[in-house]
mmCIF file of C-alpha atoms and ligand atoms in Angstrom:
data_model
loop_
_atom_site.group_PDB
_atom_site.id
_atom_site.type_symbol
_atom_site.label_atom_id
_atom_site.label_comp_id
_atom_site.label_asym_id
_atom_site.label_seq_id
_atom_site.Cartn_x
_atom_site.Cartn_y
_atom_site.Cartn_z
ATOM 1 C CA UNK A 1 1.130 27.716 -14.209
ATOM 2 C CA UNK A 2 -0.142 24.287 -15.809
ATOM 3 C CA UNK A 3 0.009 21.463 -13.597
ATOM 4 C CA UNK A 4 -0.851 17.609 -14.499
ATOM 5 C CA UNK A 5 -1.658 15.137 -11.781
ATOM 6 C CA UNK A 6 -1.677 11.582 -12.167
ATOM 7 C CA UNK A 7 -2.508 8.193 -9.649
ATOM 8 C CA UNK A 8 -0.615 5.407 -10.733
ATOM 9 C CA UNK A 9 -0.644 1.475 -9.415
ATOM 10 C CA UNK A 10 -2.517 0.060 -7.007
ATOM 11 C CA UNK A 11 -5.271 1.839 -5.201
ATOM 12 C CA UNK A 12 -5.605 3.362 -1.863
ATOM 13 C CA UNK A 13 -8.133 4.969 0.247
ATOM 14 C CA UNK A 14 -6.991 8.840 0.536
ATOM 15 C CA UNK A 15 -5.894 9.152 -3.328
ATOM 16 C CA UNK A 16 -8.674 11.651 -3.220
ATOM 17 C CA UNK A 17 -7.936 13.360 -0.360
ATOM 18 C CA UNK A 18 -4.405 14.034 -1.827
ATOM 19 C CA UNK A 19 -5.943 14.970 -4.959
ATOM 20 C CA UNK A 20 -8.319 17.707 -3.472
ATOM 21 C CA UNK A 21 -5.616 19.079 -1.008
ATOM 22 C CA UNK A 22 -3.380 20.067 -4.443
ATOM 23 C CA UNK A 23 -5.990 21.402 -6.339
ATOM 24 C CA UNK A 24 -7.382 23.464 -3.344
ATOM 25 C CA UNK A 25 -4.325 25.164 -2.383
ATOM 26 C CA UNK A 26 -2.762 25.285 -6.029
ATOM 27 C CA UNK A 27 -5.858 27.677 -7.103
ATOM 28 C CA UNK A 28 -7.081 29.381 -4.473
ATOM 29 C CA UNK A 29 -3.480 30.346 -3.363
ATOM 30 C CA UNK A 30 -0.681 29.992 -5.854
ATOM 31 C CA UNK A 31 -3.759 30.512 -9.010
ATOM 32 C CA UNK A 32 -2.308 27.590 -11.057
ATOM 33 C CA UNK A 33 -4.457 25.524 -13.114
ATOM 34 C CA UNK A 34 -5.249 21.701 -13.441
ATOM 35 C CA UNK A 35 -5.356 18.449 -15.634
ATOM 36 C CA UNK A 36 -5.746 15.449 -14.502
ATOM 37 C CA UNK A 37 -3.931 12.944 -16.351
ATOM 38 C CA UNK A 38 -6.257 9.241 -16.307
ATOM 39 C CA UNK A 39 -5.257 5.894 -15.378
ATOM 40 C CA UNK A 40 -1.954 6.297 -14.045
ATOM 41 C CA UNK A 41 1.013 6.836 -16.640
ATOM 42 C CA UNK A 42 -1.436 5.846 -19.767
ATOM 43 C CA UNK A 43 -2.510 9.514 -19.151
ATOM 44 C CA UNK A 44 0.087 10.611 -20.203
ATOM 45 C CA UNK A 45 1.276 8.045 -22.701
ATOM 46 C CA UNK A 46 -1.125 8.304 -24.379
ATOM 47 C CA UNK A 47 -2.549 12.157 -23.873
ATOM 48 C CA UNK A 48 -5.590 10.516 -22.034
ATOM 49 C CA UNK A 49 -6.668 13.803 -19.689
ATOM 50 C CA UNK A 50 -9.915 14.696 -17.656
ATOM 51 C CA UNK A 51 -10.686 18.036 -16.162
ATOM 52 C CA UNK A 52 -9.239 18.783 -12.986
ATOM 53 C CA UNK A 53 -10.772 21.936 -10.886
ATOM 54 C CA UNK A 54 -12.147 22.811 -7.764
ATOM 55 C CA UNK A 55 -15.438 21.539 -8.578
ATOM 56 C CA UNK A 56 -14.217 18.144 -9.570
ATOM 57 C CA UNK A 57 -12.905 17.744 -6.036
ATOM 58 C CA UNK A 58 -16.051 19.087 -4.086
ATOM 59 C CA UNK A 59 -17.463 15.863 -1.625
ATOM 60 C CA UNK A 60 -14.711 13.316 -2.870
ATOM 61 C CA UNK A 61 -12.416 13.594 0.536
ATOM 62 C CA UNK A 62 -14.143 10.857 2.489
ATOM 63 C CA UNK A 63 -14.144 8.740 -0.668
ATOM 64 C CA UNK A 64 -12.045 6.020 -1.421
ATOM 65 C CA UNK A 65 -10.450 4.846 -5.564
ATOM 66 C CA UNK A 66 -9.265 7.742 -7.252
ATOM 67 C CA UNK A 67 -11.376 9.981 -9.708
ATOM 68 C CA UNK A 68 -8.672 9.622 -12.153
ATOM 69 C CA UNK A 69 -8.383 6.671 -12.268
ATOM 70 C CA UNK A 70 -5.264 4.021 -11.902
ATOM 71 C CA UNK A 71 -3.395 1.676 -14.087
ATOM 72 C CA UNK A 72 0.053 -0.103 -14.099
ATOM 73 C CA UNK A 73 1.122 1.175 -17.477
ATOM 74 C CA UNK A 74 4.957 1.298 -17.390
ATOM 75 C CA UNK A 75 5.701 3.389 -20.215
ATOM 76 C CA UNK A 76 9.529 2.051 -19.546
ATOM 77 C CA UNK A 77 8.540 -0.934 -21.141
ATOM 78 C CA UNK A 78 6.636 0.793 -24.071
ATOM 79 C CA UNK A 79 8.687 1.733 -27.479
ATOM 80 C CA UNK A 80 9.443 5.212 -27.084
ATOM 81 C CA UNK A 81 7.390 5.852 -24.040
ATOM 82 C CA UNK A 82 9.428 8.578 -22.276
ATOM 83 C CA UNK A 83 9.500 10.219 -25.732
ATOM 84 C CA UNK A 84 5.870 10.174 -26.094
ATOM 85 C CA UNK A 85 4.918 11.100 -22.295
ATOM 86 C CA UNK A 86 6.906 14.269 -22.793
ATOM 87 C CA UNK A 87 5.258 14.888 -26.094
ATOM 88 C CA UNK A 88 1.887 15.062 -24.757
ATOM 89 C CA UNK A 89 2.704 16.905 -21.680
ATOM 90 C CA UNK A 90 4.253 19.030 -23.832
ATOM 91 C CA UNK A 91 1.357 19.198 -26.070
ATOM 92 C CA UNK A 92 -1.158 19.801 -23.478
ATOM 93 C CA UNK A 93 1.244 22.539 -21.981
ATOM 94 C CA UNK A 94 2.042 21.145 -18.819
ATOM 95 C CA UNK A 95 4.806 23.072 -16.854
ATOM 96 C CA UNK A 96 4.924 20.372 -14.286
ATOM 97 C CA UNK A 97 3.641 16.961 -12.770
ATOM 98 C CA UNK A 98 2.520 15.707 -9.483
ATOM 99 C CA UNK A 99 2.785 12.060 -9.347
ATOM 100 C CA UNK A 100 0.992 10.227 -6.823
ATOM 101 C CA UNK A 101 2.342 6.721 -6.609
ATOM 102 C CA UNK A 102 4.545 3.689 -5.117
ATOM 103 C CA UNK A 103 7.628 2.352 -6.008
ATOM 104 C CA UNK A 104 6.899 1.788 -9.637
ATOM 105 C CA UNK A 105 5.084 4.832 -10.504
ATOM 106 C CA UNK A 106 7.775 7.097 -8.819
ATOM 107 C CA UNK A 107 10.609 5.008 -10.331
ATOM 108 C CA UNK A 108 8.954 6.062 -13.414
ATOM 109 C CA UNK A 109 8.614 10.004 -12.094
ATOM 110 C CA UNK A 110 12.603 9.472 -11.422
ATOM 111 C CA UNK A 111 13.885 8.864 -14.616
ATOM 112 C CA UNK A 112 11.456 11.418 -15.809
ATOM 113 C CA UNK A 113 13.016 13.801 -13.491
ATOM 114 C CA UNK A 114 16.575 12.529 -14.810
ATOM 115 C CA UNK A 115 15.366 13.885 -18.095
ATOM 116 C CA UNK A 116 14.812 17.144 -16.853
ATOM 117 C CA UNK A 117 10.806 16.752 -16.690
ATOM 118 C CA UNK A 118 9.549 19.471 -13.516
ATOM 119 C CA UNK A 119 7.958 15.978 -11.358
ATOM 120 C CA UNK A 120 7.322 15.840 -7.652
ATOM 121 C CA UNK A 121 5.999 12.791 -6.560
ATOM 122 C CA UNK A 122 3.734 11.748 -3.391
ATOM 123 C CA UNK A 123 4.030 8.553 -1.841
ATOM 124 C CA UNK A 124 1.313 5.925 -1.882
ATOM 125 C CA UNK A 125 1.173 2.105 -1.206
ATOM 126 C CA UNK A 126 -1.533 0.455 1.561
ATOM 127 C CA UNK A 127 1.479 -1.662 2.181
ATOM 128 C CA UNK A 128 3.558 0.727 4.157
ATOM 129 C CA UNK A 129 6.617 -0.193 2.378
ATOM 130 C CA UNK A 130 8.037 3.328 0.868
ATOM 131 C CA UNK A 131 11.484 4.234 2.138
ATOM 132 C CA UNK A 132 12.128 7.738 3.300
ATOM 133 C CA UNK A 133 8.671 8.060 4.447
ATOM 134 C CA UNK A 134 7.924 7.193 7.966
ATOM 135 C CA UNK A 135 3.859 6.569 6.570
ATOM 136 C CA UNK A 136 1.927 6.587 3.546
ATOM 137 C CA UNK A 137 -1.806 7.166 3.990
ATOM 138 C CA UNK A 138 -4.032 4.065 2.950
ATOM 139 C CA UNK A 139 -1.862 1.983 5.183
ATOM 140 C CA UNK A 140 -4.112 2.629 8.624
ATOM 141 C CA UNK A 141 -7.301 2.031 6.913
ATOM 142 C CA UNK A 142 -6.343 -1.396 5.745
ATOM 143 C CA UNK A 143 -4.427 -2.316 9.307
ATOM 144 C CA UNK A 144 -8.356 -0.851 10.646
ATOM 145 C CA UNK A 145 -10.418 -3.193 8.004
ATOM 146 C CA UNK A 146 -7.737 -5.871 9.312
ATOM 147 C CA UNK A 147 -8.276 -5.488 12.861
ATOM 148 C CA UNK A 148 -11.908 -5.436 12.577
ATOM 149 C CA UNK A 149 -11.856 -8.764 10.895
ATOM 150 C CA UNK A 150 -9.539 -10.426 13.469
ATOM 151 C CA UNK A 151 -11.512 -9.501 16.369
ATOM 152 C CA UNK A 152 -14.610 -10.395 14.160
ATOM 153 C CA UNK A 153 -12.719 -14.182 13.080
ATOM 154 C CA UNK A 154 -11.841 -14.421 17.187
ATOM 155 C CA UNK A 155 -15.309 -14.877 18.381
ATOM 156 C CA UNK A 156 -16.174 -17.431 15.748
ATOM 157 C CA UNK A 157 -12.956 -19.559 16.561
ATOM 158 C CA UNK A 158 -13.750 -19.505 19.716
ATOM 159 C CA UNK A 159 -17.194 -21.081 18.907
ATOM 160 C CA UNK A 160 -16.413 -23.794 16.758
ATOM 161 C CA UNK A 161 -12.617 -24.229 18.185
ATOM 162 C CA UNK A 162 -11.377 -23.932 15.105
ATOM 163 C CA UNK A 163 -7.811 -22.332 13.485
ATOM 164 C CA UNK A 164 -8.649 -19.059 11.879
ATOM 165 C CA UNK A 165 -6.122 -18.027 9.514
ATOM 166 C CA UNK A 166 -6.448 -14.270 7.774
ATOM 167 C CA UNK A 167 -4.218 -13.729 4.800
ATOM 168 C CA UNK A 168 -3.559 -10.322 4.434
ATOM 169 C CA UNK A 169 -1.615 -7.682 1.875
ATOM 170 C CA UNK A 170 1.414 -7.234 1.787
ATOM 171 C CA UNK A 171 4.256 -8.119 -0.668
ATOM 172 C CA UNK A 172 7.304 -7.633 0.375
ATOM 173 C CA UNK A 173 6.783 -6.297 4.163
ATOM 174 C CA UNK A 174 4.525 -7.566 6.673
ATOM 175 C CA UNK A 175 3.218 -4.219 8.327
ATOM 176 C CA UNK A 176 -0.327 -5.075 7.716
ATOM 177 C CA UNK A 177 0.067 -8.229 8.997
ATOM 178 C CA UNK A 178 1.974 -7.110 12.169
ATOM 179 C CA UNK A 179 0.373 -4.102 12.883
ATOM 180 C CA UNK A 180 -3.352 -5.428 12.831
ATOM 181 C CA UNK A 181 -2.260 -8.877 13.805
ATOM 182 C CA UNK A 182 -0.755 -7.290 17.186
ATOM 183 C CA UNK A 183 -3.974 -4.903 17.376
ATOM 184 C CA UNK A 184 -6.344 -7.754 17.108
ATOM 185 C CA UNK A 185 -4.812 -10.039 19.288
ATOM 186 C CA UNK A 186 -3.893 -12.674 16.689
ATOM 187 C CA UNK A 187 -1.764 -15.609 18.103
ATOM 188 C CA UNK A 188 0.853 -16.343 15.002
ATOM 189 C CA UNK A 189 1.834 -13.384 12.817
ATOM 190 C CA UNK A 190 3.711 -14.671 9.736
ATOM 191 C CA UNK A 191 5.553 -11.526 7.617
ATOM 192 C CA UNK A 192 7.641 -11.736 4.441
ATOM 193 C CA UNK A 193 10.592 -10.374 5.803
ATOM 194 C CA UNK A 194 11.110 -13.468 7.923
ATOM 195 C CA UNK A 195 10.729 -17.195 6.407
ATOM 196 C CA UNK A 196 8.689 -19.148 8.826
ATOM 197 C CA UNK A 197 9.287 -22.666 10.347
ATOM 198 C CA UNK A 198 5.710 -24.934 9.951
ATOM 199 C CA UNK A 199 6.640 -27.047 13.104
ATOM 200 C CA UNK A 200 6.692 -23.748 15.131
ATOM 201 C CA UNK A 201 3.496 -22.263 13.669
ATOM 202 C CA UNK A 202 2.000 -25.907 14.481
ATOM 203 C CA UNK A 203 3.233 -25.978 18.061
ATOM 204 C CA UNK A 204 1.907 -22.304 18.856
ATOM 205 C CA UNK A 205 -1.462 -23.885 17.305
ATOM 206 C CA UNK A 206 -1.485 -26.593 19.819
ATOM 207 C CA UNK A 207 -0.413 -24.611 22.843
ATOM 208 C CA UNK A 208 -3.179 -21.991 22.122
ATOM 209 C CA UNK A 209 -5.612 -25.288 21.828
ATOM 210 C CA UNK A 210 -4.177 -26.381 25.084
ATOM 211 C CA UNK A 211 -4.889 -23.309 27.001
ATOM 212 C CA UNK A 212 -9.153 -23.612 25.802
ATOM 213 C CA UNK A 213 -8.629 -20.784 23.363
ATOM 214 C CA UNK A 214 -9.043 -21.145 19.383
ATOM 215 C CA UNK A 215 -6.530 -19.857 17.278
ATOM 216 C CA UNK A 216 -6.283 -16.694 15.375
ATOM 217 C CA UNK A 217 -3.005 -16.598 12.661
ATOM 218 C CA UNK A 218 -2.506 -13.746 10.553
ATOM 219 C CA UNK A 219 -0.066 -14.257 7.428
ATOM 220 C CA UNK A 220 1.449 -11.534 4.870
ATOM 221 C CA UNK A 221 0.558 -12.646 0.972
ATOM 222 C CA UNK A 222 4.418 -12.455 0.616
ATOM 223 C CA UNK A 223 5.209 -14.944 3.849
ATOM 224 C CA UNK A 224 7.021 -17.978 2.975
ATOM 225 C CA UNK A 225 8.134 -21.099 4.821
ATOM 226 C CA UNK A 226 11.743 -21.943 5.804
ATOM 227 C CA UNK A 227 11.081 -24.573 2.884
ATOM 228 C CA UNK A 228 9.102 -23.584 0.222
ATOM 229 C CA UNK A 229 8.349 -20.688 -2.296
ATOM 230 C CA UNK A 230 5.929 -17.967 -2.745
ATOM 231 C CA UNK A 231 2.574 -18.683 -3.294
ATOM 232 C CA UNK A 232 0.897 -17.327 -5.954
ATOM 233 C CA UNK A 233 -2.532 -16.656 -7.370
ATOM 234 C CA UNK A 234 -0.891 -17.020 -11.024
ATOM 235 C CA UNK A 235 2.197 -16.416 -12.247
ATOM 236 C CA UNK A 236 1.782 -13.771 -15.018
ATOM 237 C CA UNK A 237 3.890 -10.533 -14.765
ATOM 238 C CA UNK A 238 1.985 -6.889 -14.858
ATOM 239 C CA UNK A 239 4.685 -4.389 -16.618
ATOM 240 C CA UNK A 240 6.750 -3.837 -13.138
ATOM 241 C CA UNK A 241 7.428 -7.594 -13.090
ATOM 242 C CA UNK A 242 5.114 -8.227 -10.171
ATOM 243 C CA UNK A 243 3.650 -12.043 -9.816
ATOM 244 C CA UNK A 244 0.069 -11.711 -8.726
ATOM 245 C CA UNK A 245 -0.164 -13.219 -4.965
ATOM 246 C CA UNK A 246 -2.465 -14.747 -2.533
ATOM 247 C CA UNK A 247 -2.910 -18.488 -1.490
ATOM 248 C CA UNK A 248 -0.236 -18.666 1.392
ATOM 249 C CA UNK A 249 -3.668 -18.659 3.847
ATOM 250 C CA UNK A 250 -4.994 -21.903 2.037
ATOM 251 C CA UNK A 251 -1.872 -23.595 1.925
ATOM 252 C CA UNK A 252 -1.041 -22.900 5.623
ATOM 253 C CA UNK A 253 -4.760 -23.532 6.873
ATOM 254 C CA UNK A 254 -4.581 -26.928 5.020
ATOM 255 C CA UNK A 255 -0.888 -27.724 6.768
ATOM 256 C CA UNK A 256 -1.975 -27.028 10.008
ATOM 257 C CA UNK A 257 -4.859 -29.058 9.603
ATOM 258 C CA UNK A 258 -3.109 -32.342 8.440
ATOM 259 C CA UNK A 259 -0.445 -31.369 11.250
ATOM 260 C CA UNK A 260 -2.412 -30.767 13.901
ATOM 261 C CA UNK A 261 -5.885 -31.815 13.258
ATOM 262 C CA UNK A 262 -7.336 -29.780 13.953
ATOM 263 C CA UNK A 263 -9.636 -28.004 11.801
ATOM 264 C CA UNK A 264 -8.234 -24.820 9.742
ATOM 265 C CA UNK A 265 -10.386 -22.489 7.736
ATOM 266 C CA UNK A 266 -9.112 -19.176 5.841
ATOM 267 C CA UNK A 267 -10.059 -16.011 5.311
ATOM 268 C CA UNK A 268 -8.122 -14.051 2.291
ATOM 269 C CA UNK A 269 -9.126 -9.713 3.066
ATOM 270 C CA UNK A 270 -7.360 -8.964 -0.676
ATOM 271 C CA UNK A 271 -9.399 -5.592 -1.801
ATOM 272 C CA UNK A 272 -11.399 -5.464 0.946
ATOM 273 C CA UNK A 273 -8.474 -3.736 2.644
ATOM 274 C CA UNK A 274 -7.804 -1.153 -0.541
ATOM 275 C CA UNK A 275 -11.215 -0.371 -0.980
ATOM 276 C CA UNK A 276 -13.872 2.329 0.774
ATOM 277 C CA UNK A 277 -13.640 5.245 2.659
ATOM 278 C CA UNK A 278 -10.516 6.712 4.212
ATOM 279 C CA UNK A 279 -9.974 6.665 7.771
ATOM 280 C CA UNK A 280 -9.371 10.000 9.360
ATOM 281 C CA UNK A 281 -5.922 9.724 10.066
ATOM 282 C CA UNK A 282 -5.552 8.978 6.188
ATOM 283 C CA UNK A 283 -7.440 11.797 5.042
ATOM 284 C CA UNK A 284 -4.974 13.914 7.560
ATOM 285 C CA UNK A 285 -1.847 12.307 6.104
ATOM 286 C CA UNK A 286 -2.573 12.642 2.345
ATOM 287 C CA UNK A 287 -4.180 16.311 2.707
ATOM 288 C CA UNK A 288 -1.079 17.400 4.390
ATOM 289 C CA UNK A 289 0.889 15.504 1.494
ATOM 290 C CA UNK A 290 -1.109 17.296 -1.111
ATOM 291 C CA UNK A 291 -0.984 20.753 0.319
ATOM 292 C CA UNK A 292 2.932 20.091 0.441
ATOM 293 C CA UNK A 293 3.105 18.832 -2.510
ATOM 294 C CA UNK A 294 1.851 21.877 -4.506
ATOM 295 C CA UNK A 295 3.829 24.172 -2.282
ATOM 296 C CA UNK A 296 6.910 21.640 -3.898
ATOM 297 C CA UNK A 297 5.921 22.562 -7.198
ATOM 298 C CA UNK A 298 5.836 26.541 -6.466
ATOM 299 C CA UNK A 299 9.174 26.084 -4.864
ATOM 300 C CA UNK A 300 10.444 24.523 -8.265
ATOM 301 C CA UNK A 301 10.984 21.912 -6.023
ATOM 302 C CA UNK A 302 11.382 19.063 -8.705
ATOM 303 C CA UNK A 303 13.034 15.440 -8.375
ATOM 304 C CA UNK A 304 11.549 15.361 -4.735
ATOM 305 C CA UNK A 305 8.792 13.347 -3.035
ATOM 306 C CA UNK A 306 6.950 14.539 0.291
ATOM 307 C CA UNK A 307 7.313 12.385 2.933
ATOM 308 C CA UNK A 308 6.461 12.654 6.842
ATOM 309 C CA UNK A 309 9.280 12.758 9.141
ATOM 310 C CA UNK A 310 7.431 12.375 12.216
ATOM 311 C CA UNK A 311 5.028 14.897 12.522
ATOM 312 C CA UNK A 312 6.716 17.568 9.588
ATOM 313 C CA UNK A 313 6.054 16.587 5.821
ATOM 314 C CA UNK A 314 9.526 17.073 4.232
ATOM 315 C CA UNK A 315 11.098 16.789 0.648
ATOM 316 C CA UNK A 316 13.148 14.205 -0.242
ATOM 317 C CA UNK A 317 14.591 13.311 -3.153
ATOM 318 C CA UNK A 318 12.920 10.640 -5.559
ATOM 319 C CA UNK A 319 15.534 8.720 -6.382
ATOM 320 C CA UNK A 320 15.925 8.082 -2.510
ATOM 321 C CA UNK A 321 12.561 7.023 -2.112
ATOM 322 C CA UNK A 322 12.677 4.390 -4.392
ATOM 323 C CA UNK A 323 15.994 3.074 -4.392
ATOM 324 C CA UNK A 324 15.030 0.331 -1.518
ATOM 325 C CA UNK A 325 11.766 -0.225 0.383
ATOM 326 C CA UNK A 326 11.069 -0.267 3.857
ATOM 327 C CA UNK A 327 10.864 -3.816 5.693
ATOM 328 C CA UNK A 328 10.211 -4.657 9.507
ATOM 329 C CA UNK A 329 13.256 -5.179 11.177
ATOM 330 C CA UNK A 330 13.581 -8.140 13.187
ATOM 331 C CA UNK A 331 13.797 -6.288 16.109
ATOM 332 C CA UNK A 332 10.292 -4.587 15.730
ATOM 333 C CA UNK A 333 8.861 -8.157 15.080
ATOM 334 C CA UNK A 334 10.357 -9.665 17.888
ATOM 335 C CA UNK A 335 9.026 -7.562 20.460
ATOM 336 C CA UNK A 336 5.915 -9.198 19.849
ATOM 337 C CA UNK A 337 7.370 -12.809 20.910
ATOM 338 C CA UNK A 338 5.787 -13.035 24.001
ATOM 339 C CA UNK A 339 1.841 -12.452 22.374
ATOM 340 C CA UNK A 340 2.477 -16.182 19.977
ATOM 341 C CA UNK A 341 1.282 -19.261 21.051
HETATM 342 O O1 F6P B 401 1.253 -2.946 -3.665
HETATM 343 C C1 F6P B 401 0.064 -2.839 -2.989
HETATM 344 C C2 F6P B 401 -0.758 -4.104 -3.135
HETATM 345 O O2 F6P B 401 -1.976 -3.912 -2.490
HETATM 346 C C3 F6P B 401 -0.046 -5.365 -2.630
HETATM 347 O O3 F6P B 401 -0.177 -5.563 -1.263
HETATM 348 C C4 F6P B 401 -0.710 -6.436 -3.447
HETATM 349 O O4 F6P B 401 0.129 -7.555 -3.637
HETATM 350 C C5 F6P B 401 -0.971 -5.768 -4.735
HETATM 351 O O5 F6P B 401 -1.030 -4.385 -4.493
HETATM 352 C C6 F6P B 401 -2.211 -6.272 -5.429
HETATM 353 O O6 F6P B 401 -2.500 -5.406 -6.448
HETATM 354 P P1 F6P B 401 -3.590 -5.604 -7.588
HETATM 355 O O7 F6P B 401 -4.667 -6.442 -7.057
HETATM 356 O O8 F6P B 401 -4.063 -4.232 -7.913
HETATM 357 O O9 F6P B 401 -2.881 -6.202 -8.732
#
């Protein structure tokens, strides 16, 4: 058996790991053979492929990127483009895909699938958000690069008694911000899920002033005030329809300051967080979903995704695992109540 393996959208530390835990298993157990397909779904759009073998994985599991390369080609929104991604697979005589990706890059797998082409997808976004998966790996290295920043930001604060504010990733759901925000100690945690009031963030500024400690507020790219939009770093689309963000940190750094004044500097982690080596849990999680993920394919497991249910990597259907993402419930985030201010 021919299989193709592609890495589409954004980054993420263990894309590699994922990578050599397929192409392990799939030849020295099941004997199958490899392509790798570059840059996401151009690989296959446009029958752009790079060898794939055992040797080609050797020493890349503590690295982070992927060696084939990503992209955000959507070849939805290309004339033709599910006509011509099945003509090259079918030209380089692929029997089946494994497509390692996030919403958009398994929406694309789905419709694929629809179409009767043999897919199984792995889940991948540093932002935590994929339904039916409980993680995806890439996820705990950015909350660690997080963390390590806020307790890095604390001691400076603390110095200067200043207002430290860390802008984060995430888009639509705040788990970076609230997982690393509540392992670094941070004082205001601001996630998209919930719109946030100014007056409050201000007030939880001045109490932790008023107390002799400085500040530390950690904001979600995506967070937006009760009045107010999204901020953005420009407002071009890439071919999912995604705004580019970042510039919530400034914007809140400089209200706080006029507010309270008291002085507010920010710190924006953007690809810091994607980039680098995995951390081990990471390289764990996406070995596991590699290994799995082959096994899928022998199964003739198509349409499905592997996903960890607790501690057991299962198979769920694609179209499940993209039809909505995974936010923090209100619940989750209000546990943390008693740790702002
Ligand atoms: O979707 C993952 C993510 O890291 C988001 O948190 C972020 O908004 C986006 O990708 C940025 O992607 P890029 O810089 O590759 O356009």
């Amino acid at each position: 058996m021919h299989i193709g393996v592609l890495t589409g959208g954004g980054d993420c530390p263990g894309l590699n790991a994922v990578i050599r835990g397929i192409v392990r298993k799939g030849v020295e157990v099941h004997g199958y053979r490899f392509t790798g397909f570059r840059d996401g779904w151009r690989g296959p759009l446009e029958g752009a492929v790079t060898p794939l073998g055992v040797p080609e994985v050797r020493g890349v599991l503590p690295r982070g990127g992927t060696l084939l390369g990503s992209s955000r080609t959507n070849p939805l929104k290309v004339p033709d483009g599910i006509g011509r991604v099945r003509a090259n697979l079918a030209a380089h005589r692929v029997d089946a895909l494994i497509a390692i990706g996030g919403e958009d890059t398994l929406g694309v797998a789905a419709v694929l699938s629809e179409q009767g082409v043999p897919i199984v997808g792995v889940p991948k976004t540093i932002d935590n958000d994929l339904n039916a998966t409980d993680y995806t790996f890439g996820f705990d290295t950015a909350v660690n690069i997080a963390t390590e920043a806020i307790d890095r930001l604390h001691t400076t604060a603390e110095s200067h008694k200043r207002v430290l504010v860390v802008e984060v990733m995430g888009r639509h759901a705040g788990w970076i911000a609230l997982h690393s925000g509540i392992a670094g100690g941070a004082n205001v945690i601001l996630i998209p899920e919930q719109r946030f009031d100014l007056d409050q963030v201000c007030a939880w500024v001045e109490h932790r002033f008023r107390i002799n400690y400085a500040p530390i507020v950690v904001v979600a790219e995506g967070a937006m005030p009760l009045a107010g939009q999204l901020v953005l770093k420009d407002a071009t689309r890439d071919a999912y329809g995604h705004v580019r963000l970042s510039g919530i940190g400034d914007w809140l750094a400089h209200e706080i300051q006029v507010r309270t004044g008291k002085e507010a500097r920010t710190t924006v982690l953007g690809h810091i967080q994607r980039g680098g080596t995995p951390s081990a849990f990471d390289r764990w999680l996406a070995t596991r979903f590699g290994l799995h993920a082959v096994d899928a394919v022998h199964d003739g497991a198509y349409g499905t995704m592997v996903a960890l249910r607790g501690t057991d990597v299962v198979r769920v259907p694609l179209t499940e695992a993209t039809a909505r993402i995974k936010t923090v419930d209100p619940a989750l985030y209000a546990e943390f109540d008693v740790f702002f201010g």
